[in-house]
Short mmCIF file of C-alpha atoms in Angstrom, two decimals:
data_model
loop_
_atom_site.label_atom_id
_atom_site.label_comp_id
_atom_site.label_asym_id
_atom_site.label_seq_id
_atom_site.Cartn_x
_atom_site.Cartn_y
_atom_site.Cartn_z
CA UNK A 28 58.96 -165.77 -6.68
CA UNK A 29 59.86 -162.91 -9.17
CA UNK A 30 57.77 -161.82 -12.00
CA UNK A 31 59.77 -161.28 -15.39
CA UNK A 32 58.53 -161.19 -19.12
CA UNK A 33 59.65 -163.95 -21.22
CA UNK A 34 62.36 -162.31 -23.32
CA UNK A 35 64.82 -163.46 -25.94
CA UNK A 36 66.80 -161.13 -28.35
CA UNK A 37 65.66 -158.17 -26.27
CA UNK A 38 68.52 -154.69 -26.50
CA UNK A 39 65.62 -152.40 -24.53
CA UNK A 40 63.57 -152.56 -22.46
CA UNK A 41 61.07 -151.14 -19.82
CA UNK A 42 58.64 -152.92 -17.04
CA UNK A 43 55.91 -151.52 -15.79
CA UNK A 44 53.79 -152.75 -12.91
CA UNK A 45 50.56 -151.21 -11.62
CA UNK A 46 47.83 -152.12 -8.94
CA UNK A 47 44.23 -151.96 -10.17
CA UNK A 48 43.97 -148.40 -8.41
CA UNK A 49 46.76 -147.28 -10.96
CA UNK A 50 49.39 -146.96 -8.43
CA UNK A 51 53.07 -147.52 -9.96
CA UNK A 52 53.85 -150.12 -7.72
CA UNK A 53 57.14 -151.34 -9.90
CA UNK A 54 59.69 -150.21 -13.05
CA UNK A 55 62.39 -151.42 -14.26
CA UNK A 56 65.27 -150.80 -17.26
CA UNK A 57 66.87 -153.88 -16.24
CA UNK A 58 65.85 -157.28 -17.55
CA UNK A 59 67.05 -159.10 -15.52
CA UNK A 60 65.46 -157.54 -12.41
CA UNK A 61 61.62 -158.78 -11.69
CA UNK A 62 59.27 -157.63 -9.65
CA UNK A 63 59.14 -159.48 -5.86
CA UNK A 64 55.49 -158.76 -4.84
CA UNK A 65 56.91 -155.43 -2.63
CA UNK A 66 56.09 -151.92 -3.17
CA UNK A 67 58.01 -149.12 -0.36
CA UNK A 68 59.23 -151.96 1.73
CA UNK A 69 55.59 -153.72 2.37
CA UNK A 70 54.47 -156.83 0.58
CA UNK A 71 51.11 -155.60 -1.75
CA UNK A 72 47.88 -156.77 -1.15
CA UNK A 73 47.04 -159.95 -3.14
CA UNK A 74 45.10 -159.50 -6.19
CA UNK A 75 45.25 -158.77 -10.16
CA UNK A 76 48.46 -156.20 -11.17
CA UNK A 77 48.69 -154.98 -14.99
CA UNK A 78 51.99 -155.01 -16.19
CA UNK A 79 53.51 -153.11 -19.54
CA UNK A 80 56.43 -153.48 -21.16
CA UNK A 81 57.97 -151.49 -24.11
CA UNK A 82 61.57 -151.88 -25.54
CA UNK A 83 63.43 -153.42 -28.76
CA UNK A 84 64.76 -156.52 -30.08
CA UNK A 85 68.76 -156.37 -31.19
CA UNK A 86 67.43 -156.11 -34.95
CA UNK A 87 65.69 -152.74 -33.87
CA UNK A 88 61.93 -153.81 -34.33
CA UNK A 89 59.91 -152.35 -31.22
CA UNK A 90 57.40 -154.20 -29.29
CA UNK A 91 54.44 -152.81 -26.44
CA UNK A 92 53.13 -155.49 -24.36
CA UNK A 93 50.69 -155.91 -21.76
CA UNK A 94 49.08 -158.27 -19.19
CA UNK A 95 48.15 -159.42 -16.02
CA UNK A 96 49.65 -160.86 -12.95
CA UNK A 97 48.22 -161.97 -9.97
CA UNK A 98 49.91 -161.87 -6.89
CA UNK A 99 48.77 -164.53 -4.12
CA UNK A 100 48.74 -164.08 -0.58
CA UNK A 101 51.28 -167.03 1.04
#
């Protein structure tokens, strides 16, 4: 499965994804391009990733987000 923000009316945007260490382990522009679990080729270890997210809506407001995912081992 791919990890992706909700979105709806979004012009910008930016995904970030780090490991609890603080590692970058993901970043995006694209919206429509999630994060798979991978980081350098090699599935990540399972646990709790922050994500952030900053960008606009089309009527210019800006928004910062932030949460959690957590990625399972299969």
């Amino acid at each position: 499965r791919i990890f992706h923000p909700v979105h709806n009316g979004v012009s910008e945007f930016h995904l970030t994804i780090f490991s609890k260490r603080g590692i970058l382990v993901f970043e995006s522009d694209d919206i429509n391009y999630g994060w798979d679990g991978y980081y350098k080729g090699q599935l990540c270890d399972p646990g709790v990733y922050v994500w952030k997210v900053r960008g606009k809506f089309i009527n210019s407001s800006e928004f910062n987000k932030m949460g959690d995912v957590t990625l399972l081992k299969n």
